[in-house]
Short mmCIF file of C-alpha atoms in Angstrom, two decimals:
data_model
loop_
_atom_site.label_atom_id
_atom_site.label_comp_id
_atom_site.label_asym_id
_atom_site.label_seq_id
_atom_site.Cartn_x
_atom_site.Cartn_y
_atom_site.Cartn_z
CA UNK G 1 0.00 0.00 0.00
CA UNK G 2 1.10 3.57 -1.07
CA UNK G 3 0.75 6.69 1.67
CA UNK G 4 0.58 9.95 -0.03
CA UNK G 5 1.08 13.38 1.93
CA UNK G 6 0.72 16.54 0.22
CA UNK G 7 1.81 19.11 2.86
CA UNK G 8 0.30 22.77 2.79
CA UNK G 9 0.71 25.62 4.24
CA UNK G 10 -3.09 25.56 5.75
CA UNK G 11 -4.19 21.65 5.28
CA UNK G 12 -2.08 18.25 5.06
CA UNK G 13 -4.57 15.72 2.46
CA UNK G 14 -3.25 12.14 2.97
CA UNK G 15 -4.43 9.49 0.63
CA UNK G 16 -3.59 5.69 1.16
CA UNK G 17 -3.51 3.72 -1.76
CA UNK G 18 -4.05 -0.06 -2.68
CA UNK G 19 -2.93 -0.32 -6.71
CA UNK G 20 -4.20 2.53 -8.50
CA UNK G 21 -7.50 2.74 -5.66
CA UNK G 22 -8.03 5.44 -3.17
CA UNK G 23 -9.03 3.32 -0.11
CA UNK G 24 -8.50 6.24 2.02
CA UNK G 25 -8.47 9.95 2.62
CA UNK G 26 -7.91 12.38 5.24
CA UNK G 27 -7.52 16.30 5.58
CA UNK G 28 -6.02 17.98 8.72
CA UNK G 29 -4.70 20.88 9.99
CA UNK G 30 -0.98 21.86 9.38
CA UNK G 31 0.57 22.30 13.05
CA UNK G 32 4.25 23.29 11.62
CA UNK G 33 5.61 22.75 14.72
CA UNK G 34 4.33 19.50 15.61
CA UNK G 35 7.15 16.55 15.66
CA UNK G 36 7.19 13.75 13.81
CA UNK G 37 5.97 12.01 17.35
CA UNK G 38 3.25 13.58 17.23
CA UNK G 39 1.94 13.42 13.67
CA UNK G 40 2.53 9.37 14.09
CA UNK G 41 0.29 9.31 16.59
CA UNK G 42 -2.61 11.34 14.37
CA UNK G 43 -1.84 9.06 11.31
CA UNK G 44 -2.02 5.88 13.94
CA UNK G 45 -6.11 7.30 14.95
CA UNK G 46 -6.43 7.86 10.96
CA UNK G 47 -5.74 4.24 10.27
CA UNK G 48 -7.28 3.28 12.78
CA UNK G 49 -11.05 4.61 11.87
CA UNK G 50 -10.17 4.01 8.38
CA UNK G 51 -9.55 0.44 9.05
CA UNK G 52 -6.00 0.91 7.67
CA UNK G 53 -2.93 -1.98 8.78
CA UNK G 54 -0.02 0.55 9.14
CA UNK G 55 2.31 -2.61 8.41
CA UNK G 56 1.31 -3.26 5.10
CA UNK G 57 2.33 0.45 3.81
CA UNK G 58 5.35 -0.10 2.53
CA UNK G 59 6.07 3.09 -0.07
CA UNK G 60 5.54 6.76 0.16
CA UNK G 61 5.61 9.56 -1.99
CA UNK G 62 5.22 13.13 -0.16
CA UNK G 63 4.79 16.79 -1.18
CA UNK G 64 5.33 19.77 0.81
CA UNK G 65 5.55 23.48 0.48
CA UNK G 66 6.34 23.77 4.39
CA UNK G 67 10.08 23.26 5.00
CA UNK G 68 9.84 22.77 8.78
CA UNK G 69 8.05 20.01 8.26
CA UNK G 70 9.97 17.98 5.37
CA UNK G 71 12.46 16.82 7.85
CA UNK G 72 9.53 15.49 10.14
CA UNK G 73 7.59 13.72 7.95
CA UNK G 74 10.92 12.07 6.32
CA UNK G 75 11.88 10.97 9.58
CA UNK G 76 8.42 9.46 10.34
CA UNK G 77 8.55 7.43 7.18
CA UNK G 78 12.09 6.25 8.44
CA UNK G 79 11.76 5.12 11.36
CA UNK G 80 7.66 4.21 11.48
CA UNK G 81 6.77 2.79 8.38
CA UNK G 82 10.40 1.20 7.60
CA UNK G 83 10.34 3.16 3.90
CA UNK G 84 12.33 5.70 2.77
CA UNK G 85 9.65 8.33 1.28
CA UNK G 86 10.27 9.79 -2.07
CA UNK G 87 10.09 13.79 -1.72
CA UNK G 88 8.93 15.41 -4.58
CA UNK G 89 10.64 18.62 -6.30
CA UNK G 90 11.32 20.40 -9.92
CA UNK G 91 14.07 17.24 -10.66
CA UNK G 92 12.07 14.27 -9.32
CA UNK G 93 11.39 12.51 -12.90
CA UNK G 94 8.18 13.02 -14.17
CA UNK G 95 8.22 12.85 -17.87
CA UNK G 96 6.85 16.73 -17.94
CA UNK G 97 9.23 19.27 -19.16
CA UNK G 98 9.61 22.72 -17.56
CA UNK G 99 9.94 26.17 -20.11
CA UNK G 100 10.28 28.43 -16.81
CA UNK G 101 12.79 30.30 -15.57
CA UNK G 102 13.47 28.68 -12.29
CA UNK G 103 11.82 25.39 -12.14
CA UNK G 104 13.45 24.65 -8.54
CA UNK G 105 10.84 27.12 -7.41
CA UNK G 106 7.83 25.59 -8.38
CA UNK G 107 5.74 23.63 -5.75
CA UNK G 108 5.76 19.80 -5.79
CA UNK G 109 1.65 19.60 -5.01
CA UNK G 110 2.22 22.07 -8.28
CA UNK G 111 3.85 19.34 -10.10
CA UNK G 112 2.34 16.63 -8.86
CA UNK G 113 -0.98 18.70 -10.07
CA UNK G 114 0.15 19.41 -13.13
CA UNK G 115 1.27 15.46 -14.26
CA UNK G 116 -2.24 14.22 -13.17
CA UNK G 117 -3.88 16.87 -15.32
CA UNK G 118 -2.02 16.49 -18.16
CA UNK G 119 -2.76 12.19 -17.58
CA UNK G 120 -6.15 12.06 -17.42
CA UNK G 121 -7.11 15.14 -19.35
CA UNK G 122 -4.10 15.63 -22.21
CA UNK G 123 -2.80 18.59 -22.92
CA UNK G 124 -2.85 21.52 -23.31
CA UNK G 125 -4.64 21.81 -19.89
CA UNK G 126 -4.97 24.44 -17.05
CA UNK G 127 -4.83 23.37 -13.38
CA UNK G 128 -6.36 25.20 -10.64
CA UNK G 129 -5.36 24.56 -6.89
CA UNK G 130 -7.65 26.47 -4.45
CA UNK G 131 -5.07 26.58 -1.54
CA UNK G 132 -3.81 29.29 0.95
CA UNK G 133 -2.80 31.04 -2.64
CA UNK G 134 -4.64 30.10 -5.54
CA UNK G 135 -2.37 28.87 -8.28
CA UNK G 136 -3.28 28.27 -12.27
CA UNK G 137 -0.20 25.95 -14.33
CA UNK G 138 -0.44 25.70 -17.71
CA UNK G 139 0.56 22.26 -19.71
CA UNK G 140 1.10 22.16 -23.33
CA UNK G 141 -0.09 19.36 -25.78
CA UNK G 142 3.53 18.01 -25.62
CA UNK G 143 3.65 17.78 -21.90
CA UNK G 144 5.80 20.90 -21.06
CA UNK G 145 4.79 23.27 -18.26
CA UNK G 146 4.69 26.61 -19.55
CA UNK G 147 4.27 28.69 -16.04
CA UNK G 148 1.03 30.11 -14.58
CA UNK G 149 0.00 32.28 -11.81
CA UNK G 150 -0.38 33.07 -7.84
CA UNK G 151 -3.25 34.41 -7.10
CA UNK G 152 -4.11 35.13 -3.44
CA UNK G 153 -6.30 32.68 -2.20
CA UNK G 154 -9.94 33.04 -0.76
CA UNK G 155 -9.30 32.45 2.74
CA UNK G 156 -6.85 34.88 3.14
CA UNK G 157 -8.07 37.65 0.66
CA UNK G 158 -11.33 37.01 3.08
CA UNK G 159 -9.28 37.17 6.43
CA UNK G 160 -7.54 40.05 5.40
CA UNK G 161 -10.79 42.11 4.59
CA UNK G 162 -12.32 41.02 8.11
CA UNK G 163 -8.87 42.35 9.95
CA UNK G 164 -8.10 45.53 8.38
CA UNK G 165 -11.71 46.63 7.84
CA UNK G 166 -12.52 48.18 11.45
CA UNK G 167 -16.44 47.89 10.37
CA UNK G 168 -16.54 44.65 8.89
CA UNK G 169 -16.43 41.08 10.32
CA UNK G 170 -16.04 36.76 9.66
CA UNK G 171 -19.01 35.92 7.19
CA UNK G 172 -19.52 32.71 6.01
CA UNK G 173 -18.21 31.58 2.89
CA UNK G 174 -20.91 31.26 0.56
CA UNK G 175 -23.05 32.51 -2.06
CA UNK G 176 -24.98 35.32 -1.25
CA UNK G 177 -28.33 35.30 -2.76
CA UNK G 178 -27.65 38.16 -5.38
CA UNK G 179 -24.28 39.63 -6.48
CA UNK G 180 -26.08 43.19 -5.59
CA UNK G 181 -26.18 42.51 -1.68
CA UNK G 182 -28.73 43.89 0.55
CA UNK G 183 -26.90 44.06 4.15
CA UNK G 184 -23.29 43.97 4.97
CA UNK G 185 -22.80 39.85 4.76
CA UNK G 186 -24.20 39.61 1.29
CA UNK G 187 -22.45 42.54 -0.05
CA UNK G 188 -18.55 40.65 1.82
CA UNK G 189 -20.41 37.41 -0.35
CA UNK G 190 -20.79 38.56 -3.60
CA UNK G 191 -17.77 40.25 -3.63
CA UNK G 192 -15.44 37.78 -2.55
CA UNK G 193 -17.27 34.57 -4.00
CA UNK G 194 -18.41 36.01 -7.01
CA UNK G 195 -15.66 38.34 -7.51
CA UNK G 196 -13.04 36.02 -7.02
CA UNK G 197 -15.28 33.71 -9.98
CA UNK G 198 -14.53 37.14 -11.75
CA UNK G 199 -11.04 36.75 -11.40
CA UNK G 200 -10.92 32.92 -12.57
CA UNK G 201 -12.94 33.87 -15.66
CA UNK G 202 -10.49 36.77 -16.27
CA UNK G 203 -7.16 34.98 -15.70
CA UNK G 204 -8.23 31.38 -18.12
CA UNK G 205 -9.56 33.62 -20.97
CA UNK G 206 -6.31 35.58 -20.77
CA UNK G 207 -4.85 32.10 -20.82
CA UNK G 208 -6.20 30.42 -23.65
CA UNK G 209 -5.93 33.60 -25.84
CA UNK G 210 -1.84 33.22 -25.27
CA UNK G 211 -2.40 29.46 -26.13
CA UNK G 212 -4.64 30.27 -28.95
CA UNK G 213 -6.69 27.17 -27.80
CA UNK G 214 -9.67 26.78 -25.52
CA UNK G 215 -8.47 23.86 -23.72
CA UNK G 216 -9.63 21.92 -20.14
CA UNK G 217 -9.76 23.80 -16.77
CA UNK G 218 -9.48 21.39 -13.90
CA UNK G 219 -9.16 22.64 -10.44
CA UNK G 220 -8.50 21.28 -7.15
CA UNK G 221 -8.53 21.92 -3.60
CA UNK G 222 -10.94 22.74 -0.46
CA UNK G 223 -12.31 25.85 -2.37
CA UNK G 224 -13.09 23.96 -5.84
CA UNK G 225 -16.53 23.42 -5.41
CA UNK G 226 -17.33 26.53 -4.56
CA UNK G 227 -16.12 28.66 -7.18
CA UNK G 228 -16.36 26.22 -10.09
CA UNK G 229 -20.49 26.22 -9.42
CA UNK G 230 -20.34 30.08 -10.13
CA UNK G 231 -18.40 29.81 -13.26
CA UNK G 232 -18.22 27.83 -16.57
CA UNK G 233 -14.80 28.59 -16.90
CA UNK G 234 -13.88 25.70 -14.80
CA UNK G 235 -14.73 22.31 -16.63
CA UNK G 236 -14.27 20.01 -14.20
CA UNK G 237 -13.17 19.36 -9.75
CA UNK G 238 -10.67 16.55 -9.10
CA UNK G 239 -10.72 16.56 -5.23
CA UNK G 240 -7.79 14.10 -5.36
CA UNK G 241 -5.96 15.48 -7.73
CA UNK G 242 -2.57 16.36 -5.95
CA UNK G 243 -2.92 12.50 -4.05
CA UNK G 244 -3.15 10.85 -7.52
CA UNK G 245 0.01 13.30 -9.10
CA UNK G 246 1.92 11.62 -6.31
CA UNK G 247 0.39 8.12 -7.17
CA UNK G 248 1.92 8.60 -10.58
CA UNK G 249 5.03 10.18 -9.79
CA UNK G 250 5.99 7.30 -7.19
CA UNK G 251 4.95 4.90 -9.82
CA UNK G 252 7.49 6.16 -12.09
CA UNK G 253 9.95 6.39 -9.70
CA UNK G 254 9.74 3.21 -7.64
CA UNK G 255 12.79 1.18 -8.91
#
């Protein structure tokens, strides 16, 4: 069995895998100073009510964007699970090329985003991660990543409105019932949920016209759902997708 981690800066998604099946999934909170001791013992409850043996994992493939925490989790894998995990980054092999300037900076839940895409889907393809940022990677036809773009992400844009407005507080994150609000929640709605659809619509179009294609938009992440119901810019939500990019990766990397 296979244990993917894809480590973020505001959620940690761990996927066990039997063969090319999902058996199991979990999201939790990133604690990024929590010891490898400690994160054992969570993973040992999440087998546990997932009915997982933690004996019979015997590879691992793990992204992460939060450098405290690479040297935890690689130590956990060590000395826990008996495997030696395979870290993802910009020269892990992944039969995708990269036309950017400074591929050592993209993120591996990036790559590992961008190679399940560009599987299932072909290319070219856009990917979507609704994260602490929101990011958009672009795939060519040929398999080469092309770049993309950071976009704040939802949570914070949100947060940041409710802390430096002295007047306005936490809503919900929802749609509001009209984009023209009528009190002070609807009008903090519509403007970040639809206007952040806005920005989406805004930054694929711009997108495709440099590809000179209209091509898939696939997005991923906590926030997917959300924002792909209040645009048709989005084509489809892979939940999964950064789990399964680490699937394939390892796969191609086990020997």
């Amino acid at each position: 069995m296979l244990l993917t981690i894809d480590i973020g800066n505001t959620n940690i998604k761990i996927g066990v895998y039997q063969d090319e099946r999902l058996t199991a999934h979990w999201r939790v909170t990133t604690e990024r100073h929590r010891l490898a001791d400690e994160y054992l013992v969570l993973l040992h409850n999440l087998f546990d009510l997932g009915g997982i043996d933690p004996r019979e994992i015997d590879g691992c493939a793990i992204s992460c964007v939060v450098p405290p925490l690479t040297g935890e989790f690689r130590t956990l894998c060590r000395t826990y699970f008996r495997v030696e995990p395979l870290m993802v980054n910009a020269t892990t092999p992944t039969g995708l090329r990269y036309n950017v300037d400074a591929p050592a900076e993209l993120g591996a839940d990036r790559i590992a985003n961008s190679l399940a895409a560009f599987r299932r889907y072909g290319g070219p393809v856009i990917v979507l991660a609704f994260g602490t940022a929101t990011t958009f990677d672009v795939i060519t036809a040929d398999g080469e990543y092309i770049g993309g773009a950071i976009a704040p992400g939802i949570g914070i844009s949100a947060d940041a409105l409710f802390r430096l407005a002295a007047k306005l507080y936490q809503v919900e994150l929802v749609r509001p019932p009209s984009v023209i609000g009528k009190n002070t929640i609807h009008h903090m709605q519509s403007g970040v949920i639809l206007g952040y659809a806005g920005l989406v619509e805004g930054l694929v179009q711009r997108m495709q016209a440099e590809l000179g294609t209209s091509c898939p938009v696939v997005a991923t992440g906590g926030l997917a759902e959300l924002i792909a119901a209040e645009t048709e810019a989005i084509t489809t939500v892979e939940p999964y997708l950064t789990l399964e990019g680490l699937r394939l990766i390892y796969e191609m990397n086990r020997s």
